[in-house]
Every structure is written in C-alpha cells, then in structure tokens.
PDB file of C-alpha atoms in Angstrom:
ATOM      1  CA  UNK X   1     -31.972  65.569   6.469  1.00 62.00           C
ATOM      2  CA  UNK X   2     -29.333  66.651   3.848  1.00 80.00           C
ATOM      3  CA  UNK X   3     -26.430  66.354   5.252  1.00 86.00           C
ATOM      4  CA  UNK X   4     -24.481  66.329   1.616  1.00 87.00           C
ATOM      5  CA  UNK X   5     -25.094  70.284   1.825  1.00 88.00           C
ATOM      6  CA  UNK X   6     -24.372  70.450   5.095  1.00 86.00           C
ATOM      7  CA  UNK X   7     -20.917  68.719   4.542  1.00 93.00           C
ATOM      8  CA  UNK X   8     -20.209  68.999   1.033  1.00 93.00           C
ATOM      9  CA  UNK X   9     -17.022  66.514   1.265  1.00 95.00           C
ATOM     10  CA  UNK X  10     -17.627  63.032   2.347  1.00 97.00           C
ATOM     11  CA  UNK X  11     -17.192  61.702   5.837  1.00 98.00           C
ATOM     12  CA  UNK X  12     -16.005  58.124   5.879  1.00 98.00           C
ATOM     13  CA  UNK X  13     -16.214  55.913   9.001  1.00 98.00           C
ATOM     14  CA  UNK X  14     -12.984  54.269  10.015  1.00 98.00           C
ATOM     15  CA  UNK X  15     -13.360  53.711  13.383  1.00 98.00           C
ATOM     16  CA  UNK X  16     -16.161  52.329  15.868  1.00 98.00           C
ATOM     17  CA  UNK X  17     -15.475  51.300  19.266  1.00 96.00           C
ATOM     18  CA  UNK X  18     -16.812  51.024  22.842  1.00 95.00           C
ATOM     19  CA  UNK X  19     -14.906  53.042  25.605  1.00 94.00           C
ATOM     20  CA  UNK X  20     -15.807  52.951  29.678  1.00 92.00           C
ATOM     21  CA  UNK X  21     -14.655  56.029  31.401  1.00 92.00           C
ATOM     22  CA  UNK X  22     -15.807  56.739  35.177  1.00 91.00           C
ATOM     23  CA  UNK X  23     -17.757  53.436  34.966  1.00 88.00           C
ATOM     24  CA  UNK X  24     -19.909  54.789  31.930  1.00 90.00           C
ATOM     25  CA  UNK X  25     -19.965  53.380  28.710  1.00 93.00           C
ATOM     26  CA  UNK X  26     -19.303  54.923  25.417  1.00 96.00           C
ATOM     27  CA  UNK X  27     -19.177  54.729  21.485  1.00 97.00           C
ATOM     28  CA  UNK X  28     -16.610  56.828  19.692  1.00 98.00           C
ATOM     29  CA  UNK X  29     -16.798  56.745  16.163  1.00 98.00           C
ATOM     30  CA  UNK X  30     -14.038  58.224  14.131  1.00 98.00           C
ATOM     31  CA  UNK X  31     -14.087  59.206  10.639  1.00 98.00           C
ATOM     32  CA  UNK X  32     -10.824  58.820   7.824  1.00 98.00           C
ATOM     33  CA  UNK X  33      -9.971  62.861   8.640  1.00 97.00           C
ATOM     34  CA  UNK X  34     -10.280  62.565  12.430  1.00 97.00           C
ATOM     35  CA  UNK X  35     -13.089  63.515  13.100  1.00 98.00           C
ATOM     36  CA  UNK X  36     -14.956  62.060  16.123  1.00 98.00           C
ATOM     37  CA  UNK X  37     -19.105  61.651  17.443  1.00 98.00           C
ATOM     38  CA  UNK X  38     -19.417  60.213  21.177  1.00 97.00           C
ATOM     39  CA  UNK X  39     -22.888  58.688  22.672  1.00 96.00           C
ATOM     40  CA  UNK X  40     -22.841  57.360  26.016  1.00 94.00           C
ATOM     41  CA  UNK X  41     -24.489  54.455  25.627  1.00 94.00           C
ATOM     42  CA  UNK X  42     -26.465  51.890  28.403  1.00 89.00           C
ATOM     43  CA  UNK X  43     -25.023  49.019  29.885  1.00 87.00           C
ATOM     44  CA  UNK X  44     -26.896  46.508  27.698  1.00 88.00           C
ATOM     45  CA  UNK X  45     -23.560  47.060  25.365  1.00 91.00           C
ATOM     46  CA  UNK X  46     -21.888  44.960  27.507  1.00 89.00           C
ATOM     47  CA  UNK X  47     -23.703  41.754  25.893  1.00 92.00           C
ATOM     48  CA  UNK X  48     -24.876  43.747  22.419  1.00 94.00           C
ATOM     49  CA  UNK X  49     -20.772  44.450  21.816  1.00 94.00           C
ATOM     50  CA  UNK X  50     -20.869  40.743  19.657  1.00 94.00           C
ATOM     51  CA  UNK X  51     -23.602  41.924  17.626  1.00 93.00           C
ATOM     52  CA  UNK X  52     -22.672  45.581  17.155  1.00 95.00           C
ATOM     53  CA  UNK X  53     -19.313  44.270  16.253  1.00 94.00           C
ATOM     54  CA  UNK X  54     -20.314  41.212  14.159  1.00 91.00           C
ATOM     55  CA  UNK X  55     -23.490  42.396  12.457  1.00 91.00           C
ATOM     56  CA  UNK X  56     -23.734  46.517  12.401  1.00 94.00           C
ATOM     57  CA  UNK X  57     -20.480  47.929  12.383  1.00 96.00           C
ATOM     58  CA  UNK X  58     -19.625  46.268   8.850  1.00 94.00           C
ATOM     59  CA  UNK X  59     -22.534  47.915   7.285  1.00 94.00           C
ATOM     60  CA  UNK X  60     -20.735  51.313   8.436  1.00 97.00           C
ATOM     61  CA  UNK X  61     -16.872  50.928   8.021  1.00 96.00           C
ATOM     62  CA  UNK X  62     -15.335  51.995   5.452  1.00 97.00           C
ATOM     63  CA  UNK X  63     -18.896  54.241   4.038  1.00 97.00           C
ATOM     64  CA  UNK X  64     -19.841  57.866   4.225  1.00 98.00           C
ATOM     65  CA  UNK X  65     -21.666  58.953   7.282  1.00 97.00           C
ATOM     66  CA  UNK X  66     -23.626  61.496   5.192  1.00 96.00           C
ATOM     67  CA  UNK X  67     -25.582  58.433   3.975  1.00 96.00           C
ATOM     68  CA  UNK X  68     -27.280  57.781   7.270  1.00 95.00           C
ATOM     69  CA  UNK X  69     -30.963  57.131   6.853  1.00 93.00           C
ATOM     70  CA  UNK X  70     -29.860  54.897   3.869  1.00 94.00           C
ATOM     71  CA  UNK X  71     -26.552  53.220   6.084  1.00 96.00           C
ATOM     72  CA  UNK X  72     -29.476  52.197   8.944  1.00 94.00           C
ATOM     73  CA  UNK X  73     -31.933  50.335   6.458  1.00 91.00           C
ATOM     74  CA  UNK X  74     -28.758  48.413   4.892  1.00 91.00           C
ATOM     75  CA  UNK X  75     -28.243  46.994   8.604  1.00 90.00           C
ATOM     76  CA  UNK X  76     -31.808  45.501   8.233  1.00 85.00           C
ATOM     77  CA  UNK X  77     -31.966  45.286   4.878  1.00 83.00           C
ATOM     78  CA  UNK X  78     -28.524  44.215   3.575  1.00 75.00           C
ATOM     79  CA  UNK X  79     -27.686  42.174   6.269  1.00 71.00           C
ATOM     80  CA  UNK X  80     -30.946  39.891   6.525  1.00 74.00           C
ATOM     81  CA  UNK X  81     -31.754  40.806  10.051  1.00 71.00           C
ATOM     82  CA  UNK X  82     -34.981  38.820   9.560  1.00 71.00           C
ATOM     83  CA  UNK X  83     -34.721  36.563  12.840  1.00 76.00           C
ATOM     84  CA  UNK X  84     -32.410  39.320  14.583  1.00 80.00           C
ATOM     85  CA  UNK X  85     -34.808  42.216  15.808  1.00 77.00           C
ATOM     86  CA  UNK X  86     -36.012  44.180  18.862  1.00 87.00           C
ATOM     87  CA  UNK X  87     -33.395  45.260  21.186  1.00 88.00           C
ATOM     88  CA  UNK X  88     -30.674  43.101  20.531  1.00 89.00           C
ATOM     89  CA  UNK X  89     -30.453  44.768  17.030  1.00 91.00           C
ATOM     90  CA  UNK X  90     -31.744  48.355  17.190  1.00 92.00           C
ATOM     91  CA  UNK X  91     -29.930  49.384  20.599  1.00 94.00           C
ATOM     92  CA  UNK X  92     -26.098  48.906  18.571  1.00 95.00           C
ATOM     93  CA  UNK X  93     -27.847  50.399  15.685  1.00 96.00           C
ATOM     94  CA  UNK X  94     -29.065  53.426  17.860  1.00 96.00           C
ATOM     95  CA  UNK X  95     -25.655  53.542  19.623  1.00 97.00           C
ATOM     96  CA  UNK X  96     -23.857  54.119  16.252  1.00 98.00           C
ATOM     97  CA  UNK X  97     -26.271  56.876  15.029  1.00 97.00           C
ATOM     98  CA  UNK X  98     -26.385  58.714  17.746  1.00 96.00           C
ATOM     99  CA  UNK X  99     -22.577  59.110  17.587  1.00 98.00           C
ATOM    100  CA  UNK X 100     -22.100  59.630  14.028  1.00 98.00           C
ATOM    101  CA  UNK X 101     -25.287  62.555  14.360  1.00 97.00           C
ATOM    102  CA  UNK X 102     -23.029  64.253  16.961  1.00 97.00           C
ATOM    103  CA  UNK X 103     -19.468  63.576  14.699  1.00 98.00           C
ATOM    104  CA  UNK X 104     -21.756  64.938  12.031  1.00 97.00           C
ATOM    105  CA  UNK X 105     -23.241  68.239  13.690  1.00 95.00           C
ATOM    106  CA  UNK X 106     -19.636  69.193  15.108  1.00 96.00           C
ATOM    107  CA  UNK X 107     -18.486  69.405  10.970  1.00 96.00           C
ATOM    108  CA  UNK X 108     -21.509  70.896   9.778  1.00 94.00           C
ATOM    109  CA  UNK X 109     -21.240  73.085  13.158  1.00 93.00           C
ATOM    110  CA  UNK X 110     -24.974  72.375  13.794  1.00 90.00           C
ATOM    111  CA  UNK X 111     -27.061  71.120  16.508  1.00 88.00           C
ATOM    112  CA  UNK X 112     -27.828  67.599  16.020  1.00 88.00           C
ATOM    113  CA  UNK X 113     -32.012  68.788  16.224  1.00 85.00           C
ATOM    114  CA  UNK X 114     -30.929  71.599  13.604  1.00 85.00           C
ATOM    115  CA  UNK X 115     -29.408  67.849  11.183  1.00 84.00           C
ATOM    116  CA  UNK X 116     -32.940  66.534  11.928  1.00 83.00           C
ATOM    117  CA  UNK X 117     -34.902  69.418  10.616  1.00 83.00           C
ATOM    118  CA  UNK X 118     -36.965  72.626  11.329  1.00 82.00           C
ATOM    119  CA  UNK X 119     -39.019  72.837  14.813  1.00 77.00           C
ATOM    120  CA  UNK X 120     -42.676  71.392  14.345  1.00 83.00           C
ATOM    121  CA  UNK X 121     -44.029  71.432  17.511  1.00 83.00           C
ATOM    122  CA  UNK X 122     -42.619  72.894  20.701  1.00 84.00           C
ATOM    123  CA  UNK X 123     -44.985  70.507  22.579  1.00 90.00           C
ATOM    124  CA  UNK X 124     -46.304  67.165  22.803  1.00 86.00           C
ATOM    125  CA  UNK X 125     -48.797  64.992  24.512  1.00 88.00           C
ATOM    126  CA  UNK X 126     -47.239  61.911  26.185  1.00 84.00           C
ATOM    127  CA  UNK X 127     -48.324  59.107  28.197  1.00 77.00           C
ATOM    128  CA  UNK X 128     -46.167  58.445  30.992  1.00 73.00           C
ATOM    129  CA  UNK X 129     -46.628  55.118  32.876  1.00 70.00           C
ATOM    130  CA  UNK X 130     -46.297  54.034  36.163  1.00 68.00           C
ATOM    131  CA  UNK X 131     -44.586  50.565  35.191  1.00 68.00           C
ATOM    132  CA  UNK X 132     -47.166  49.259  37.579  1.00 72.00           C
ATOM    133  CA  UNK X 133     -49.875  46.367  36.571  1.00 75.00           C
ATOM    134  CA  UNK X 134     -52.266  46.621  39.721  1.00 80.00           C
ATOM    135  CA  UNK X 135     -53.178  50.559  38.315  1.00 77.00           C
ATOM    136  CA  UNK X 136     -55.311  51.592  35.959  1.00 74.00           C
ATOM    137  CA  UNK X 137     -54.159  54.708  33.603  1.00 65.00           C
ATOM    138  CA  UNK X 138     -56.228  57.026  35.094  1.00 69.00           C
TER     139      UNK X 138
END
C-alpha cells in the first residue's frame, strides 16, 4: 500500500473523536486540511474510549496518515503495549484505521480495497462456527 503516490501531499491527523448518532457509535477522524474518514464502530468503545484516548490516539495526532502500516506498529511498538493486548488494544487501534483508510480513499478517490491492493482471489474457504460446544464441526 503506497499511499505517498496515491496522495502525494501529506495528510496530518488533527482530530480523533467518538460520535453516537441514532444510538450508533462512531469515529471521525479529521485531518489539518479538513478532511474527514468515519467507521462505525461497536459498542465495546464505550469502555475502550480511556485507552483509545490515553494510549492510541497519541501515536496518531499530530502524524501523517500516509504512514499507516508504520503509525499501527508504533502503537505496539513505541508505546510498550507489552501487558496491554487482545481486544482492549487492537479494537481502538482497528477503530482508528478503519477511519483514516476511508479519510484516505475519499483523497486519493479510491476504494479503500483498491488502497489495499490488486484482487487475489475472488473466493475463499472459511469456517463458519456455530458458537455451540455440544457440536462437533461436521
């Protein structure tokens, strides 16, 4: 994913904040020109907001959102998230990627997939479970 040929000027983050509209929750980041990426998010932000707040969003103010893969591994990375992991980290670090890939496709005028890269498969085996333990996976 190059997204510094995609967007040749850089995109810095100024804003990141949670918004509920129609009982849905939301991250809106905004970038320095205006710019703005939305993912609706899951209702676990409603006890991740201290961590997203406290622990990921510093990693992204303030930095170019063209730097993505590298801003991600600098949450675990640069922040010594050694005893924070799982869900509790990864969910506010999802939330914020997902909305700076779709503030980031609307200037490059892409689809986020076209960001990500070409097509590789157009299907794919999956597993789907039942959530049940008295099954087997047959």
């Amino acid at each position: 994913m190059d997204l510094h040929t995609s967007i040749p000027e850089p995109v810095i983050i100024r804003s990141i904040e949670a918004l509920t509209i129609r009982g849905r929750m939301l991250l809106r980041t905004t970038s320095e020109e205006g710019a703005t990426g939305i993912a609706m998010v899951n209702d676990r932000l409603a006890y991740l907001w201290p961590i997203l707040r406290g622990f990921v969003v510093p990693v992204f103010a303030g930095r170019d959102a063209r730097d993505l893969p590298t801003l991600i591994d600098e949450v675990y990375v640069e922040r010594s998230a050694y005893k924070l992991a799982g869900l509790a980290l990864w969910c506010p670090v999802a939330y914020v990627e997902l909305s700076l890939l779709d503030m980031l496709g609307k200037l490059a005028r892409r689809s986020v997939s076209e960001l990500l890269g070409d097509v590789v498969r157009r299907e794919i085996p999956i597993y789907l479970s039942s959530t049940r333990r008295d099954t087997t996976p047959e």
